[in-house]
Amino acid sequence: MRYAVVLSLLMTVALAATHLLQRRYIDRDVAVAIKEELAQLVEYQATYGESALVNLIRLRVASTQAWRRRFYLLVDKDGRRLAGDLGHWPKGHPADGKVHNFWPEASMVDMEPEERSYWPGVAVEFDDGCRLLVAQSEEFGEEVQELIFPGLWIALMLTVVGAVIIGLRLGRELLDRADKLNEVARRVTAGDLRQRAPVDGSGDEFDELGRHLNTMLDNTERLLTSTKRVGDNIAHDMRRPISRVLNRLEVTLLTEDPEGYRQAIEETVSDLEGVMSTFDSLLTIARTEVGKARLKMDVVDLRQVAVEVAEFYEWTTDRVELEPGPEAKVRGEAHLIRQALFNLVDNALKFAPEGSPVVVSVGPYQDHCRLSVADRGPGIPAERQDFVVERFARLEESRSLPGSGLGLALVRAAAEAHRATLSFEDNRPGLVVHLDFPFSSGAVE
């Protein structure tokens, strides 16, 4: 409604400005016309003399169209009228060739009092003292305005009415859409995270707000679901080592063999180190996901990282093979990329058949720097690839193997922190895991 009022005020100002400009245009047009008329009469007098001018003025008075309402007056040096349709010379009107307004008195012209208004007139004085005046009434301009002005007022009123109707309708629509968003927010606050804001595809601000709100709700629901699953998995995976520690300590209390004490302590330390490793991995993932903007990004050569990881495994196995490729520099945090690569190689060594190679390769791929780890293990079914990157996610066939199910979750967190893409490919047999770092955001020339 406020916008309709503002629009009405603007239209009123525009109408007033139009009226003023129209009035000025008519006045200027009249002034030009009577000055041209006077110039023609002066030229005629200079050519044919005063008597001819008198006859011409009489002819002009007789033939002037009523709608133009032009008046003439020629007087001698004593002010006596020689020709024209005005009774006498306007009081104080100068004969200087310039346009001046004067008031047409009743003794000058016969017209109704309510029709009287100031007239523009222009006059000159001849060498013999005679003076010539050409004037025009405002009747024509007023008639034009009387024709146009009501139309402008009607247009204004239609515009205002239309603005009010449109404003009320738009206001109602905006309130309805705001109410729907509030209802979604109320239900989400009450605990129903399945609610989503309506999106109609119009692309307006409410549509954009709805999309952002839905994205936020999707992320919130995903995080809460993930948190619940993480809690369940922690309870499941931590129960076993803690139970072993408890059982071992209870058995140790019943023995007096020092060697039994030592063995129990060593096994307990090993189990607790596994628990600490699990929590360290959880902290690393959490810090990576939350602190993406605070990572210490620097120039990292993926080839050098791959060489360091391969050299580390030379002390324990000869199964890790390296295909370094050309130099591949990206912007990132070397320690985090190295940790992700360690996790990928560990997984490959764990699941691939004994004696089969694990190949680490680095090189360009389309518009990316690609870091890959390939093995000849059982692979991961395509429908389970989204699942295995979640925290504590483990396939049933791998439950008997050591591990916490956090390796690929950390790899995914590292990839997202570097705006890299994590993908899986069937190695037939086996699995290839790719980390693609985009040149556009990470590569260094």
JSON list of C-alpha atoms in Angstrom, two decimals, residues 239-427:
[
{"chain": "A", "resi": 239, "resn": "ARG", "atom": "CA", "xyz": [32.54, -51.55, 22.62]},
{"chain": "A", "resi": 240, "resn": "ARG", "atom": "CA", "xyz": [34.74, -54.38, 21.37]},
{"chain": "A", "resi": 241, "resn": "PRO", "atom": "CA", "xyz": [38.20, -53.01, 22.32]},
{"chain": "A", "resi": 242, "resn": "ILE", "atom": "CA", "xyz": [36.91, -51.61, 25.60]},
{"chain": "A", "resi": 243, "resn": "SER", "atom": "CA", "xyz": [35.31, -54.97, 26.41]},
{"chain": "A", "resi": 244, "resn": "ARG", "atom": "CA", "xyz": [38.59, -56.71, 25.61]},
{"chain": "A", "resi": 245, "resn": "VAL", "atom": "CA", "xyz": [40.47, -54.33, 27.90]},
{"chain": "A", "resi": 246, "resn": "LEU", "atom": "CA", "xyz": [37.96, -54.86, 30.71]},
{"chain": "A", "resi": 247, "resn": "ASN", "atom": "CA", "xyz": [37.98, -58.65, 30.36]},
{"chain": "A", "resi": 248, "resn": "ARG", "atom": "CA", "xyz": [41.76, -58.74, 30.18]},
{"chain": "A", "resi": 249, "resn": "LEU", "atom": "CA", "xyz": [42.14, -56.64, 33.31]},
{"chain": "A", "resi": 250, "resn": "GLU", "atom": "CA", "xyz": [39.66, -58.83, 35.19]},
{"chain": "A", "resi": 251, "resn": "VAL", "atom": "CA", "xyz": [41.60, -61.96, 34.20]},
{"chain": "A", "resi": 252, "resn": "THR", "atom": "CA", "xyz": [44.88, -60.30, 35.14]},
{"chain": "A", "resi": 253, "resn": "LEU", "atom": "CA", "xyz": [43.58, -59.63, 38.63]},
{"chain": "A", "resi": 254, "resn": "LEU", "atom": "CA", "xyz": [43.23, -63.40, 39.10]},
{"chain": "A", "resi": 255, "resn": "THR", "atom": "CA", "xyz": [46.80, -64.26, 38.08]},
{"chain": "A", "resi": 256, "resn": "GLU", "atom": "CA", "xyz": [50.05, -63.78, 39.93]},
{"chain": "A", "resi": 257, "resn": "ASP", "atom": "CA", "xyz": [52.35, -64.46, 36.95]},
{"chain": "A", "resi": 258, "resn": "PRO", "atom": "CA", "xyz": [54.50, -61.34, 36.21]},
{"chain": "A", "resi": 259, "resn": "GLU", "atom": "CA", "xyz": [54.78, -62.40, 32.58]},
{"chain": "A", "resi": 260, "resn": "GLY", "atom": "CA", "xyz": [51.00, -62.53, 32.41]},
{"chain": "A", "resi": 261, "resn": "TYR", "atom": "CA", "xyz": [50.85, -59.00, 33.80]},
{"chain": "A", "resi": 262, "resn": "ARG", "atom": "CA", "xyz": [53.28, -57.79, 31.14]},
{"chain": "A", "resi": 263, "resn": "GLN", "atom": "CA", "xyz": [51.40, -59.44, 28.29]},
{"chain": "A", "resi": 264, "resn": "ALA", "atom": "CA", "xyz": [48.07, -58.06, 29.56]},
{"chain": "A", "resi": 265, "resn": "ILE", "atom": "CA", "xyz": [49.48, -54.56, 29.81]},
{"chain": "A", "resi": 266, "resn": "GLU", "atom": "CA", "xyz": [50.98, -54.73, 26.30]},
{"chain": "A", "resi": 267, "resn": "GLU", "atom": "CA", "xyz": [47.72, -55.95, 24.78]},
{"chain": "A", "resi": 268, "resn": "THR", "atom": "CA", "xyz": [45.77, -53.31, 26.71]},
{"chain": "A", "resi": 269, "resn": "VAL", "atom": "CA", "xyz": [48.12, -50.57, 25.49]},
{"chain": "A", "resi": 270, "resn": "SER", "atom": "CA", "xyz": [47.66, -51.83, 21.92]},
{"chain": "A", "resi": 271, "resn": "ASP", "atom": "CA", "xyz": [43.87, -51.73, 22.22]},
{"chain": "A", "resi": 272, "resn": "LEU", "atom": "CA", "xyz": [43.93, -48.25, 23.78]},
{"chain": "A", "resi": 273, "resn": "GLU", "atom": "CA", "xyz": [46.27, -47.01, 21.05]},
{"chain": "A", "resi": 274, "resn": "GLY", "atom": "CA", "xyz": [43.69, -48.21, 18.54]},
{"chain": "A", "resi": 275, "resn": "VAL", "atom": "CA", "xyz": [40.99, -46.29, 20.39]},
{"chain": "A", "resi": 276, "resn": "MET", "atom": "CA", "xyz": [43.16, -43.16, 20.47]},
{"chain": "A", "resi": 277, "resn": "SER", "atom": "CA", "xyz": [43.91, -43.57, 16.75]},
{"chain": "A", "resi": 278, "resn": "THR", "atom": "CA", "xyz": [40.18, -43.68, 16.06]},
{"chain": "A", "resi": 279, "resn": "PHE", "atom": "CA", "xyz": [39.54, -40.51, 18.03]},
{"chain": "A", "resi": 280, "resn": "ASP", "atom": "CA", "xyz": [42.54, -38.81, 16.37]},
{"chain": "A", "resi": 281, "resn": "SER", "atom": "CA", "xyz": [41.04, -39.62, 12.97]},
{"chain": "A", "resi": 282, "resn": "LEU", "atom": "CA", "xyz": [37.67, -38.24, 14.08]},
{"chain": "A", "resi": 283, "resn": "LEU", "atom": "CA", "xyz": [39.31, -35.02, 15.25]},
{"chain": "A", "resi": 284, "resn": "THR", "atom": "CA", "xyz": [41.25, -34.70, 11.99]},
{"chain": "A", "resi": 285, "resn": "ILE", "atom": "CA", "xyz": [38.06, -35.13, 9.95]},
{"chain": "A", "resi": 286, "resn": "ALA", "atom": "CA", "xyz": [36.13, -32.65, 12.11]},
{"chain": "A", "resi": 287, "resn": "ARG", "atom": "CA", "xyz": [38.89, -30.05, 11.98]},
{"chain": "A", "resi": 288, "resn": "THR", "atom": "CA", "xyz": [39.22, -30.47, 8.23]},
{"chain": "A", "resi": 289, "resn": "GLU", "atom": "CA", "xyz": [35.47, -30.08, 7.63]},
{"chain": "A", "resi": 290, "resn": "VAL", "atom": "CA", "xyz": [35.07, -27.11, 9.98]},
{"chain": "A", "resi": 291, "resn": "GLY", "atom": "CA", "xyz": [38.38, -25.35, 9.34]},
{"chain": "A", "resi": 292, "resn": "LYS", "atom": "CA", "xyz": [38.56, -25.37, 5.54]},
{"chain": "A", "resi": 293, "resn": "ALA", "atom": "CA", "xyz": [39.08, -21.62, 5.42]},
{"chain": "A", "resi": 294, "resn": "ARG", "atom": "CA", "xyz": [41.92, -21.82, 7.98]},
{"chain": "A", "resi": 295, "resn": "LEU", "atom": "CA", "xyz": [44.05, -24.44, 6.20]},
{"chain": "A", "resi": 296, "resn": "LYS", "atom": "CA", "xyz": [47.61, -23.29, 5.52]},
{"chain": "A", "resi": 297, "resn": "MET", "atom": "CA", "xyz": [47.52, -23.47, 1.74]},
{"chain": "A", "resi": 298, "resn": "ASP", "atom": "CA", "xyz": [50.85, -23.54, -0.08]},
{"chain": "A", "resi": 299, "resn": "VAL", "atom": "CA", "xyz": [52.31, -24.84, -3.32]},
{"chain": "A", "resi": 300, "resn": "VAL", "atom": "CA", "xyz": [52.32, -28.65, -3.13]},
{"chain": "A", "resi": 301, "resn": "ASP", "atom": "CA", "xyz": [53.87, -30.98, -5.71]},
{"chain": "A", "resi": 302, "resn": "LEU", "atom": "CA", "xyz": [51.63, -34.06, -5.86]},
{"chain": "A", "resi": 303, "resn": "ARG", "atom": "CA", "xyz": [54.42, -36.02, -7.48]},
{"chain": "A", "resi": 304, "resn": "GLN", "atom": "CA", "xyz": [56.73, -35.31, -4.53]},
{"chain": "A", "resi": 305, "resn": "VAL", "atom": "CA", "xyz": [53.98, -36.35, -2.07]},
{"chain": "A", "resi": 306, "resn": "ALA", "atom": "CA", "xyz": [53.53, -39.64, -3.95]},
{"chain": "A", "resi": 307, "resn": "VAL", "atom": "CA", "xyz": [57.29, -40.28, -3.91]},
{"chain": "A", "resi": 308, "resn": "GLU", "atom": "CA", "xyz": [57.46, -39.71, -0.13]},
{"chain": "A", "resi": 309, "resn": "VAL", "atom": "CA", "xyz": [54.56, -42.10, 0.54]},
{"chain": "A", "resi": 310, "resn": "ALA", "atom": "CA", "xyz": [56.00, -44.79, -1.75]},
{"chain": "A", "resi": 311, "resn": "GLU", "atom": "CA", "xyz": [59.43, -44.49, -0.09]},
{"chain": "A", "resi": 312, "resn": "PHE", "atom": "CA", "xyz": [57.81, -44.92, 3.34]},
{"chain": "A", "resi": 313, "resn": "TYR", "atom": "CA", "xyz": [56.33, -48.28, 2.33]},
{"chain": "A", "resi": 314, "resn": "GLU", "atom": "CA", "xyz": [59.64, -49.52, 0.92]},
{"chain": "A", "resi": 315, "resn": "TRP", "atom": "CA", "xyz": [60.62, -50.50, 4.48]},
{"chain": "A", "resi": 316, "resn": "THR", "atom": "CA", "xyz": [57.62, -52.79, 4.96]},
{"chain": "A", "resi": 317, "resn": "THR", "atom": "CA", "xyz": [56.50, -54.05, 1.54]},
{"chain": "A", "resi": 318, "resn": "ASP", "atom": "CA", "xyz": [57.53, -54.20, -2.10]},
{"chain": "A", "resi": 319, "resn": "ARG", "atom": "CA", "xyz": [53.93, -54.12, -3.35]},
{"chain": "A", "resi": 320, "resn": "VAL", "atom": "CA", "xyz": [53.65, -50.33, -3.69]},
{"chain": "A", "resi": 321, "resn": "GLU", "atom": "CA", "xyz": [54.55, -49.19, -7.21]},
{"chain": "A", "resi": 322, "resn": "LEU", "atom": "CA", "xyz": [54.90, -45.56, -8.29]},
{"chain": "A", "resi": 323, "resn": "GLU", "atom": "CA", "xyz": [54.05, -43.95, -11.63]},
{"chain": "A", "resi": 324, "resn": "PRO", "atom": "CA", "xyz": [55.00, -40.33, -10.85]},
{"chain": "A", "resi": 325, "resn": "GLY", "atom": "CA", "xyz": [54.35, -38.69, -14.22]},
{"chain": "A", "resi": 326, "resn": "PRO", "atom": "CA", "xyz": [55.23, -34.99, -14.84]},
{"chain": "A", "resi": 327, "resn": "GLU", "atom": "CA", "xyz": [55.38, -32.30, -12.18]},
{"chain": "A", "resi": 328, "resn": "ALA", "atom": "CA", "xyz": [51.89, -31.61, -10.80]},
{"chain": "A", "resi": 329, "resn": "LYS", "atom": "CA", "xyz": [51.71, -28.59, -8.52]},
{"chain": "A", "resi": 330, "resn": "VAL", "atom": "CA", "xyz": [48.55, -27.57, -6.71]},
{"chain": "A", "resi": 331, "resn": "ARG", "atom": "CA", "xyz": [47.70, -25.23, -3.88]},
{"chain": "A", "resi": 332, "resn": "GLY", "atom": "CA", "xyz": [46.93, -27.09, -0.69]},
{"chain": "A", "resi": 333, "resn": "GLU", "atom": "CA", "xyz": [48.14, -28.40, 2.66]},
{"chain": "A", "resi": 334, "resn": "ALA", "atom": "CA", "xyz": [50.85, -31.03, 2.11]},
{"chain": "A", "resi": 335, "resn": "HIS", "atom": "CA", "xyz": [50.30, -32.86, 5.42]},
{"chain": "A", "resi": 336, "resn": "LEU", "atom": "CA", "xyz": [46.57, -33.34, 4.77]},
{"chain": "A", "resi": 337, "resn": "ILE", "atom": "CA", "xyz": [47.12, -34.55, 1.18]},
{"chain": "A", "resi": 338, "resn": "ARG", "atom": "CA", "xyz": [49.83, -36.92, 2.40]},
{"chain": "A", "resi": 339, "resn": "GLN", "atom": "CA", "xyz": [47.54, -38.31, 5.12]},
{"chain": "A", "resi": 340, "resn": "ALA", "atom": "CA", "xyz": [44.79, -38.91, 2.55]},
{"chain": "A", "resi": 341, "resn": "LEU", "atom": "CA", "xyz": [47.22, -40.77, 0.28]},
{"chain": "A", "resi": 342, "resn": "PHE", "atom": "CA", "xyz": [48.47, -42.89, 3.22]},
{"chain": "A", "resi": 343, "resn": "ASN", "atom": "CA", "xyz": [44.86, -43.89, 3.94]},
{"chain": "A", "resi": 344, "resn": "LEU", "atom": "CA", "xyz": [44.23, -44.87, 0.32]},
{"chain": "A", "resi": 345, "resn": "VAL", "atom": "CA", "xyz": [47.39, -46.98, 0.14]},
{"chain": "A", "resi": 346, "resn": "ASP", "atom": "CA", "xyz": [46.65, -48.62, 3.53]},
{"chain": "A", "resi": 347, "resn": "ASN", "atom": "CA", "xyz": [43.16, -49.57, 2.34]},
{"chain": "A", "resi": 348, "resn": "ALA", "atom": "CA", "xyz": [44.52, -50.97, -0.92]},
{"chain": "A", "resi": 349, "resn": "LEU", "atom": "CA", "xyz": [47.16, -53.07, 0.86]},
{"chain": "A", "resi": 350, "resn": "LYS", "atom": "CA", "xyz": [44.56, -54.31, 3.33]},
{"chain": "A", "resi": 351, "resn": "PHE", "atom": "CA", "xyz": [41.94, -55.46, 0.82]},
{"chain": "A", "resi": 352, "resn": "ALA", "atom": "CA", "xyz": [44.05, -56.48, -2.21]},
{"chain": "A", "resi": 353, "resn": "PRO", "atom": "CA", "xyz": [45.28, -60.09, -2.44]},
{"chain": "A", "resi": 354, "resn": "GLU", "atom": "CA", "xyz": [48.69, -60.77, -0.91]},
{"chain": "A", "resi": 355, "resn": "GLY", "atom": "CA", "xyz": [51.42, -60.16, -3.45]},
{"chain": "A", "resi": 356, "resn": "SER", "atom": "CA", "xyz": [49.28, -58.06, -5.81]},
{"chain": "A", "resi": 357, "resn": "PRO", "atom": "CA", "xyz": [50.60, -54.58, -6.64]},
{"chain": "A", "resi": 358, "resn": "VAL", "atom": "CA", "xyz": [49.22, -51.26, -5.42]},
{"chain": "A", "resi": 359, "resn": "VAL", "atom": "CA", "xyz": [49.94, -48.55, -7.99]},
{"chain": "A", "resi": 360, "resn": "VAL", "atom": "CA", "xyz": [50.20, -44.86, -7.05]},
{"chain": "A", "resi": 361, "resn": "SER", "atom": "CA", "xyz": [50.11, -42.53, -10.07]},
{"chain": "A", "resi": 362, "resn": "VAL", "atom": "CA", "xyz": [50.22, -38.77, -10.58]},
{"chain": "A", "resi": 363, "resn": "GLY", "atom": "CA", "xyz": [49.57, -36.79, -13.74]},
{"chain": "A", "resi": 364, "resn": "PRO", "atom": "CA", "xyz": [47.31, -34.41, -15.66]},
{"chain": "A", "resi": 365, "resn": "TYR", "atom": "CA", "xyz": [43.77, -35.49, -16.50]},
{"chain": "A", "resi": 366, "resn": "GLN", "atom": "CA", "xyz": [41.65, -33.16, -18.65]},
{"chain": "A", "resi": 367, "resn": "ASP", "atom": "CA", "xyz": [41.71, -29.88, -16.68]},
{"chain": "A", "resi": 368, "resn": "HIS", "atom": "CA", "xyz": [42.79, -31.49, -13.39]},
{"chain": "A", "resi": 369, "resn": "CYS", "atom": "CA", "xyz": [45.84, -32.75, -11.55]},
{"chain": "A", "resi": 370, "resn": "ARG", "atom": "CA", "xyz": [45.01, -36.39, -10.81]},
{"chain": "A", "resi": 371, "resn": "LEU", "atom": "CA", "xyz": [46.33, -38.46, -7.89]},
{"chain": "A", "resi": 372, "resn": "SER", "atom": "CA", "xyz": [45.28, -42.13, -8.12]},
{"chain": "A", "resi": 373, "resn": "VAL", "atom": "CA", "xyz": [45.69, -45.37, -6.17]},
{"chain": "A", "resi": 374, "resn": "ALA", "atom": "CA", "xyz": [44.86, -48.65, -7.96]},
{"chain": "A", "resi": 375, "resn": "ASP", "atom": "CA", "xyz": [44.64, -52.19, -6.53]},
{"chain": "A", "resi": 376, "resn": "ARG", "atom": "CA", "xyz": [43.47, -55.68, -7.51]},
{"chain": "A", "resi": 377, "resn": "GLY", "atom": "CA", "xyz": [41.17, -56.26, -4.55]},
{"chain": "A", "resi": 378, "resn": "PRO", "atom": "CA", "xyz": [37.42, -56.96, -4.44]},
{"chain": "A", "resi": 379, "resn": "GLY", "atom": "CA", "xyz": [36.52, -53.33, -5.22]},
{"chain": "A", "resi": 380, "resn": "ILE", "atom": "CA", "xyz": [33.45, -51.43, -4.02]},
{"chain": "A", "resi": 381, "resn": "PRO", "atom": "CA", "xyz": [30.00, -51.89, -5.62]},
{"chain": "A", "resi": 382, "resn": "ALA", "atom": "CA", "xyz": [28.81, -48.73, -7.38]},
{"chain": "A", "resi": 383, "resn": "GLU", "atom": "CA", "xyz": [25.69, -48.52, -5.21]},
{"chain": "A", "resi": 384, "resn": "ARG", "atom": "CA", "xyz": [27.83, -48.54, -2.04]},
{"chain": "A", "resi": 385, "resn": "GLN", "atom": "CA", "xyz": [30.42, -45.96, -3.07]},
{"chain": "A", "resi": 386, "resn": "ASP", "atom": "CA", "xyz": [28.53, -43.06, -1.46]},
{"chain": "A", "resi": 387, "resn": "PHE", "atom": "CA", "xyz": [28.17, -45.06, 1.73]},
{"chain": "A", "resi": 388, "resn": "VAL", "atom": "CA", "xyz": [31.84, -46.01, 2.22]},
{"chain": "A", "resi": 389, "resn": "VAL", "atom": "CA", "xyz": [32.99, -42.38, 2.50]},
{"chain": "A", "resi": 390, "resn": "GLU", "atom": "CA", "xyz": [30.85, -41.82, 5.60]},
{"chain": "A", "resi": 391, "resn": "ARG", "atom": "CA", "xyz": [32.41, -42.02, 9.06]},
{"chain": "A", "resi": 392, "resn": "PHE", "atom": "CA", "xyz": [32.64, -45.56, 10.48]},
{"chain": "A", "resi": 393, "resn": "ALA", "atom": "CA", "xyz": [31.18, -46.92, 7.25]},
{"chain": "A", "resi": 394, "resn": "ARG", "atom": "CA", "xyz": [32.33, -50.50, 6.69]},
{"chain": "A", "resi": 395, "resn": "LEU", "atom": "CA", "xyz": [31.08, -53.13, 4.28]},
{"chain": "A", "resi": 396, "resn": "GLU", "atom": "CA", "xyz": [29.95, -56.36, 5.89]},
{"chain": "A", "resi": 397, "resn": "GLU", "atom": "CA", "xyz": [32.72, -58.37, 4.24]},
{"chain": "A", "resi": 398, "resn": "SER", "atom": "CA", "xyz": [35.33, -56.09, 5.84]},
{"chain": "A", "resi": 399, "resn": "ARG", "atom": "CA", "xyz": [34.03, -56.27, 9.41]},
{"chain": "A", "resi": 400, "resn": "SER", "atom": "CA", "xyz": [36.51, -59.02, 10.25]},
{"chain": "A", "resi": 401, "resn": "LEU", "atom": "CA", "xyz": [39.51, -56.91, 9.18]},
{"chain": "A", "resi": 402, "resn": "PRO", "atom": "CA", "xyz": [41.21, -54.37, 11.46]},
{"chain": "A", "resi": 403, "resn": "GLY", "atom": "CA", "xyz": [40.22, -50.75, 11.02]},
{"chain": "A", "resi": 404, "resn": "SER", "atom": "CA", "xyz": [37.76, -48.13, 12.16]},
{"chain": "A", "resi": 405, "resn": "GLY", "atom": "CA", "xyz": [36.00, -47.22, 8.92]},
{"chain": "A", "resi": 406, "resn": "LEU", "atom": "CA", "xyz": [37.38, -43.67, 8.98]},
{"chain": "A", "resi": 407, "resn": "GLY", "atom": "CA", "xyz": [39.99, -43.90, 6.23]},
{"chain": "A", "resi": 408, "resn": "LEU", "atom": "CA", "xyz": [37.84, -42.90, 3.26]},
{"chain": "A", "resi": 409, "resn": "ALA", "atom": "CA", "xyz": [35.92, -40.39, 5.39]},
{"chain": "A", "resi": 410, "resn": "LEU", "atom": "CA", "xyz": [39.19, -38.56, 6.01]},
{"chain": "A", "resi": 411, "resn": "VAL", "atom": "CA", "xyz": [40.05, -38.76, 2.30]},
{"chain": "A", "resi": 412, "resn": "ARG", "atom": "CA", "xyz": [36.69, -37.21, 1.41]},
{"chain": "A", "resi": 413, "resn": "ALA", "atom": "CA", "xyz": [37.17, -34.42, 3.98]},
{"chain": "A", "resi": 414, "resn": "ALA", "atom": "CA", "xyz": [40.64, -33.68, 2.58]},
{"chain": "A", "resi": 415, "resn": "ALA", "atom": "CA", "xyz": [39.25, -33.61, -0.98]},
{"chain": "A", "resi": 416, "resn": "GLU", "atom": "CA", "xyz": [36.47, -31.19, -0.06]},
{"chain": "A", "resi": 417, "resn": "ALA", "atom": "CA", "xyz": [38.92, -28.96, 1.80]},
{"chain": "A", "resi": 418, "resn": "HIS", "atom": "CA", "xyz": [41.01, -28.67, -1.40]},
{"chain": "A", "resi": 419, "resn": "ARG", "atom": "CA", "xyz": [37.99, -28.43, -3.74]},
{"chain": "A", "resi": 420, "resn": "ALA", "atom": "CA", "xyz": [39.14, -31.68, -5.26]},
{"chain": "A", "resi": 421, "resn": "THR", "atom": "CA", "xyz": [36.87, -34.45, -6.55]},
{"chain": "A", "resi": 422, "resn": "LEU", "atom": "CA", "xyz": [36.93, -37.95, -5.03]},
{"chain": "A", "resi": 423, "resn": "SER", "atom": "CA", "xyz": [35.79, -40.68, -7.42]},
{"chain": "A", "resi": 424, "resn": "PHE", "atom": "CA", "xyz": [35.95, -44.48, -7.79]},
{"chain": "A", "resi": 425, "resn": "GLU", "atom": "CA", "xyz": [36.61, -46.55, -10.92]},
{"chain": "A", "resi": 426, "resn": "ASP", "atom": "CA", "xyz": [36.35, -50.26, -11.55]},
{"chain": "A", "resi": 427, "resn": "ASN", "atom": "CA", "xyz": [39.87, -51.68, -12.14]}
]
